[in-house]
Amino acid sequence: MTDTLKERRGDGSIDLPQPKWLSTHHPRGFIVWRSFFLAVGIMLLIVGGECLVIESATLYAAAESSATDFMDPAVAPGTTTKVVAPAEWMPWTLLSLGAIVVLYAVTLPKRWNHAS
């Protein structure tokens, strides 16, 4: 099969070209998905750990302040703030989801090598 959009099958549908990095049959195709799931899992672990440590986080409006305002202690921070307090269940949920996704990413190459 060619990598053109004009290649038609018998049922009238068009075969679209698939990037080689997205293919599971390509030797390095699983590395992209493994890296993606590993990054998402690690991010969930970090955010879950942060939610476990903090009681609340104060977010400042970016439109009212600049980067130099945060560095100068004489300047008051932005007037519009939002306080975010994570629920009691949130850190444990994020930590467990992160652990599951990391374990999935670690076992992903074994699953794909077994399937082929």
mmCIF file with all atom_site columns, C-alpha atoms in Angstrom:
data_model
loop_
_atom_site.group_PDB
_atom_site.id
_atom_site.type_symbol
_atom_site.label_atom_id
_atom_site.label_alt_id
_atom_site.label_comp_id
_atom_site.label_asym_id
_atom_site.label_entity_id
_atom_site.label_seq_id
_atom_site.pdbx_PDB_ins_code
_atom_site.Cartn_x
_atom_site.Cartn_y
_atom_site.Cartn_z
_atom_site.occupancy
_atom_site.B_iso_or_equiv
_atom_site.pdbx_formal_charge
_atom_site.auth_seq_id
_atom_site.auth_comp_id
_atom_site.auth_asym_id
_atom_site.auth_atom_id
_atom_site.pdbx_PDB_model_num
ATOM 1   C CA . MET A 1 1   ? 0.000   0.000   0.000  1.00 0.00 ? 1   MET A CA 1
ATOM 2   C CA . THR A 1 2   ? 1.293   3.477   -0.806 1.00 0.00 ? 2   THR A CA 1
ATOM 3   C CA . ASP A 1 3   ? 1.329   6.467   1.528  1.00 0.00 ? 3   ASP A CA 1
ATOM 4   C CA . THR A 1 4   ? -1.027  8.541   -0.588 1.00 0.00 ? 4   THR A CA 1
ATOM 5   C CA . LEU A 1 5   ? -4.520  9.740   0.141  1.00 0.00 ? 5   LEU A CA 1
ATOM 6   C CA . LYS A 1 6   ? -5.812  8.303   -3.168 1.00 0.00 ? 6   LYS A CA 1
ATOM 7   C CA . GLU A 1 7   ? -5.354  4.677   -2.125 1.00 0.00 ? 7   GLU A CA 1
ATOM 8   C CA . ARG A 1 8   ? -8.842  3.198   -1.859 1.00 0.00 ? 8   ARG A CA 1
ATOM 9   C CA . ARG A 1 9   ? -10.001 -0.079  -0.434 1.00 0.00 ? 9   ARG A CA 1
ATOM 10  C CA . GLY A 1 10  ? -12.828 -2.170  -1.832 1.00 0.00 ? 10  GLY A CA 1
ATOM 11  C CA . ASP A 1 11  ? -15.382 -0.685  0.557  1.00 0.00 ? 11  ASP A CA 1
ATOM 12  C CA . GLY A 1 12  ? -14.771 2.870   -0.745 1.00 0.00 ? 12  GLY A CA 1
ATOM 13  C CA . SER A 1 13  ? -12.887 4.115   2.290  1.00 0.00 ? 13  SER A CA 1
ATOM 14  C CA . ILE A 1 14  ? -9.577  5.947   1.999  1.00 0.00 ? 14  ILE A CA 1
ATOM 15  C CA . ASP A 1 15  ? -6.402  4.734   3.683  1.00 0.00 ? 15  ASP A CA 1
ATOM 16  C CA . LEU A 1 16  ? -4.719  7.691   5.374  1.00 0.00 ? 16  LEU A CA 1
ATOM 17  C CA . PRO A 1 17  ? -0.974  7.590   5.976  1.00 0.00 ? 17  PRO A CA 1
ATOM 18  C CA . GLN A 1 18  ? -0.019  6.929   9.579  1.00 0.00 ? 18  GLN A CA 1
ATOM 19  C CA . PRO A 1 19  ? 3.089   8.570   11.031 1.00 0.00 ? 19  PRO A CA 1
ATOM 20  C CA . LYS A 1 20  ? 5.790   6.021   11.767 1.00 0.00 ? 20  LYS A CA 1
ATOM 21  C CA . TRP A 1 21  ? 6.247   7.302   15.326 1.00 0.00 ? 21  TRP A CA 1
ATOM 22  C CA . LEU A 1 22  ? 2.584   6.523   16.029 1.00 0.00 ? 22  LEU A CA 1
ATOM 23  C CA . SER A 1 23  ? 2.678   2.994   14.657 1.00 0.00 ? 23  SER A CA 1
ATOM 24  C CA . THR A 1 24  ? 2.850   0.113   17.102 1.00 0.00 ? 24  THR A CA 1
ATOM 25  C CA . HIS A 1 25  ? 4.586   -1.976  14.460 1.00 0.00 ? 25  HIS A CA 1
ATOM 26  C CA . HIS A 1 26  ? 7.461   0.469   14.146 1.00 0.00 ? 26  HIS A CA 1
ATOM 27  C CA . PRO A 1 27  ? 10.431  -0.600  16.299 1.00 0.00 ? 27  PRO A CA 1
ATOM 28  C CA . ARG A 1 28  ? 10.422  2.677   18.222 1.00 0.00 ? 28  ARG A CA 1
ATOM 29  C CA . GLY A 1 29  ? 6.644   3.287   18.155 1.00 0.00 ? 29  GLY A CA 1
ATOM 30  C CA . PHE A 1 30  ? 6.024   2.094   21.698 1.00 0.00 ? 30  PHE A CA 1
ATOM 31  C CA . ILE A 1 31  ? 8.690   4.447   23.112 1.00 0.00 ? 31  ILE A CA 1
ATOM 32  C CA . VAL A 1 32  ? 6.520   7.493   22.410 1.00 0.00 ? 32  VAL A CA 1
ATOM 33  C CA . TRP A 1 33  ? 3.504   6.041   24.201 1.00 0.00 ? 33  TRP A CA 1
ATOM 34  C CA . ARG A 1 34  ? 5.615   4.729   27.059 1.00 0.00 ? 34  ARG A CA 1
ATOM 35  C CA . SER A 1 35  ? 7.206   8.163   27.537 1.00 0.00 ? 35  SER A CA 1
ATOM 36  C CA . PHE A 1 36  ? 3.817   9.869   27.408 1.00 0.00 ? 36  PHE A CA 1
ATOM 37  C CA . PHE A 1 37  ? 2.242   7.603   30.027 1.00 0.00 ? 37  PHE A CA 1
ATOM 38  C CA . LEU A 1 38  ? 5.349   7.776   32.195 1.00 0.00 ? 38  LEU A CA 1
ATOM 39  C CA . ALA A 1 39  ? 5.264   11.602  32.114 1.00 0.00 ? 39  ALA A CA 1
ATOM 40  C CA . VAL A 1 40  ? 1.549   11.705  32.971 1.00 0.00 ? 40  VAL A CA 1
ATOM 41  C CA . GLY A 1 41  ? 2.038   9.237   35.835 1.00 0.00 ? 41  GLY A CA 1
ATOM 42  C CA . ILE A 1 42  ? 4.986   11.131  37.291 1.00 0.00 ? 42  ILE A CA 1
ATOM 43  C CA . MET A 1 43  ? 3.040   14.387  37.035 1.00 0.00 ? 43  MET A CA 1
ATOM 44  C CA . LEU A 1 44  ? 0.134   12.832  38.939 1.00 0.00 ? 44  LEU A CA 1
ATOM 45  C CA . LEU A 1 45  ? 2.524   11.554  41.612 1.00 0.00 ? 45  LEU A CA 1
ATOM 46  C CA . ILE A 1 46  ? 4.111   14.995  42.025 1.00 0.00 ? 46  ILE A CA 1
ATOM 47  C CA . VAL A 1 47  ? 0.798   16.868  42.190 1.00 0.00 ? 47  VAL A CA 1
ATOM 48  C CA . GLY A 1 48  ? -0.591  14.267  44.607 1.00 0.00 ? 48  GLY A CA 1
ATOM 49  C CA . GLY A 1 49  ? 2.487   14.606  46.822 1.00 0.00 ? 49  GLY A CA 1
ATOM 50  C CA . GLU A 1 50  ? 2.161   18.384  46.783 1.00 0.00 ? 50  GLU A CA 1
ATOM 51  C CA . CYS A 1 51  ? -1.524  18.180  47.711 1.00 0.00 ? 51  CYS A CA 1
ATOM 52  C CA . LEU A 1 52  ? -0.586  15.863  50.573 1.00 0.00 ? 52  LEU A CA 1
ATOM 53  C CA . VAL A 1 53  ? 1.942   18.377  51.947 1.00 0.00 ? 53  VAL A CA 1
ATOM 54  C CA . ILE A 1 54  ? 0.064   21.678  51.553 1.00 0.00 ? 54  ILE A CA 1
ATOM 55  C CA . GLU A 1 55  ? -3.108  22.797  53.290 1.00 0.00 ? 55  GLU A CA 1
ATOM 56  C CA . SER A 1 56  ? -3.988  25.454  50.730 1.00 0.00 ? 56  SER A CA 1
ATOM 57  C CA . ALA A 1 57  ? -2.486  27.290  47.764 1.00 0.00 ? 57  ALA A CA 1
ATOM 58  C CA . THR A 1 58  ? -2.999  30.962  46.925 1.00 0.00 ? 58  THR A CA 1
ATOM 59  C CA . LEU A 1 59  ? -3.147  31.795  43.218 1.00 0.00 ? 59  LEU A CA 1
ATOM 60  C CA . TYR A 1 60  ? -2.572  35.383  42.084 1.00 0.00 ? 60  TYR A CA 1
ATOM 61  C CA . ALA A 1 61  ? -4.115  36.945  38.980 1.00 0.00 ? 61  ALA A CA 1
ATOM 62  C CA . ALA A 1 62  ? -1.434  37.261  36.318 1.00 0.00 ? 62  ALA A CA 1
ATOM 63  C CA . ALA A 1 63  ? -2.948  40.319  34.629 1.00 0.00 ? 63  ALA A CA 1
ATOM 64  C CA . GLU A 1 64  ? -2.457  42.625  37.612 1.00 0.00 ? 64  GLU A CA 1
ATOM 65  C CA . SER A 1 65  ? 1.166   41.822  38.477 1.00 0.00 ? 65  SER A CA 1
ATOM 66  C CA . SER A 1 66  ? 4.458   41.295  36.717 1.00 0.00 ? 66  SER A CA 1
ATOM 67  C CA . ALA A 1 67  ? 7.437   39.061  37.433 1.00 0.00 ? 67  ALA A CA 1
ATOM 68  C CA . THR A 1 68  ? 9.368   41.937  39.032 1.00 0.00 ? 68  THR A CA 1
ATOM 69  C CA . ASP A 1 69  ? 6.500   42.539  41.473 1.00 0.00 ? 69  ASP A CA 1
ATOM 70  C CA . PHE A 1 70  ? 7.016   39.064  42.920 1.00 0.00 ? 70  PHE A CA 1
ATOM 71  C CA . MET A 1 71  ? 10.750  39.686  43.388 1.00 0.00 ? 71  MET A CA 1
ATOM 72  C CA . ASP A 1 72  ? 10.353  43.056  45.142 1.00 0.00 ? 72  ASP A CA 1
ATOM 73  C CA . PRO A 1 73  ? 9.209   42.569  48.771 1.00 0.00 ? 73  PRO A CA 1
ATOM 74  C CA . ALA A 1 74  ? 8.064   46.214  49.026 1.00 0.00 ? 74  ALA A CA 1
ATOM 75  C CA . VAL A 1 75  ? 5.376   45.736  46.388 1.00 0.00 ? 75  VAL A CA 1
ATOM 76  C CA . ALA A 1 76  ? 2.096   44.181  47.476 1.00 0.00 ? 76  ALA A CA 1
ATOM 77  C CA . PRO A 1 77  ? 1.091   41.114  45.441 1.00 0.00 ? 77  PRO A CA 1
ATOM 78  C CA . GLY A 1 78  ? -1.915  41.156  43.135 1.00 0.00 ? 78  GLY A CA 1
ATOM 79  C CA . THR A 1 79  ? -5.229  42.124  44.646 1.00 0.00 ? 79  THR A CA 1
ATOM 80  C CA . THR A 1 80  ? -7.179  39.332  42.970 1.00 0.00 ? 80  THR A CA 1
ATOM 81  C CA . THR A 1 81  ? -6.330  36.026  44.589 1.00 0.00 ? 81  THR A CA 1
ATOM 82  C CA . LYS A 1 82  ? -7.923  32.624  44.723 1.00 0.00 ? 82  LYS A CA 1
ATOM 83  C CA . VAL A 1 83  ? -7.297  30.182  47.564 1.00 0.00 ? 83  VAL A CA 1
ATOM 84  C CA . VAL A 1 84  ? -7.424  26.517  46.581 1.00 0.00 ? 84  VAL A CA 1
ATOM 85  C CA . ALA A 1 85  ? -7.663  23.927  49.357 1.00 0.00 ? 85  ALA A CA 1
ATOM 86  C CA . PRO A 1 86  ? -7.486  20.317  48.103 1.00 0.00 ? 86  PRO A CA 1
ATOM 87  C CA . ALA A 1 87  ? -10.097 17.946  49.473 1.00 0.00 ? 87  ALA A CA 1
ATOM 88  C CA . GLU A 1 88  ? -8.966  15.223  51.861 1.00 0.00 ? 88  GLU A CA 1
ATOM 89  C CA . TRP A 1 89  ? -9.404  12.482  49.245 1.00 0.00 ? 89  TRP A CA 1
ATOM 90  C CA . MET A 1 90  ? -7.593  14.303  46.420 1.00 0.00 ? 90  MET A CA 1
ATOM 91  C CA . PRO A 1 91  ? -3.915  13.582  47.326 1.00 0.00 ? 91  PRO A CA 1
ATOM 92  C CA . TRP A 1 92  ? -4.528  9.874   47.775 1.00 0.00 ? 92  TRP A CA 1
ATOM 93  C CA . THR A 1 93  ? -6.500  9.630   44.550 1.00 0.00 ? 93  THR A CA 1
ATOM 94  C CA . LEU A 1 94  ? -3.805  11.433  42.562 1.00 0.00 ? 94  LEU A CA 1
ATOM 95  C CA . LEU A 1 95  ? -1.040  9.338   44.132 1.00 0.00 ? 95  LEU A CA 1
ATOM 96  C CA . SER A 1 96  ? -2.826  6.071   43.410 1.00 0.00 ? 96  SER A CA 1
ATOM 97  C CA . LEU A 1 97  ? -3.698  7.064   39.838 1.00 0.00 ? 97  LEU A CA 1
ATOM 98  C CA . GLY A 1 98  ? -0.101  8.144   39.260 1.00 0.00 ? 98  GLY A CA 1
ATOM 99  C CA . ALA A 1 99  ? 1.219   4.843   40.598 1.00 0.00 ? 99  ALA A CA 1
ATOM 100 C CA . ILE A 1 100 ? -1.143  2.866   38.365 1.00 0.00 ? 100 ILE A CA 1
ATOM 101 C CA . VAL A 1 101 ? -0.200  4.875   35.260 1.00 0.00 ? 101 VAL A CA 1
ATOM 102 C CA . VAL A 1 102 ? 3.545   4.527   35.980 1.00 0.00 ? 102 VAL A CA 1
ATOM 103 C CA . LEU A 1 103 ? 3.154   0.775   36.428 1.00 0.00 ? 103 LEU A CA 1
ATOM 104 C CA . TYR A 1 104 ? 1.213   0.648   33.165 1.00 0.00 ? 104 TYR A CA 1
ATOM 105 C CA . ALA A 1 105 ? 3.960   2.574   31.378 1.00 0.00 ? 105 ALA A CA 1
ATOM 106 C CA . VAL A 1 106 ? 6.644   0.257   32.744 1.00 0.00 ? 106 VAL A CA 1
ATOM 107 C CA . THR A 1 107 ? 4.810   -2.866  31.582 1.00 0.00 ? 107 THR A CA 1
ATOM 108 C CA . LEU A 1 108 ? 3.754   -1.393  28.213 1.00 0.00 ? 108 LEU A CA 1
ATOM 109 C CA . PRO A 1 109 ? 6.744   -2.699  26.181 1.00 0.00 ? 109 PRO A CA 1
ATOM 110 C CA . LYS A 1 110 ? 6.226   -6.206  27.552 1.00 0.00 ? 110 LYS A CA 1
ATOM 111 C CA . ARG A 1 111 ? 2.600   -6.150  26.413 1.00 0.00 ? 111 ARG A CA 1
ATOM 112 C CA . TRP A 1 112 ? 3.433   -4.934  22.917 1.00 0.00 ? 112 TRP A CA 1
ATOM 113 C CA . ASN A 1 113 ? 6.347   -7.336  22.459 1.00 0.00 ? 113 ASN A CA 1
ATOM 114 C CA . HIS A 1 114 ? 4.147   -10.218 23.574 1.00 0.00 ? 114 HIS A CA 1
ATOM 115 C CA . ALA A 1 115 ? 1.395   -9.242  21.115 1.00 0.00 ? 115 ALA A CA 1
ATOM 116 C CA . SER A 1 116 ? 3.663   -9.330  18.066 1.00 0.00 ? 116 SER A CA 1
#
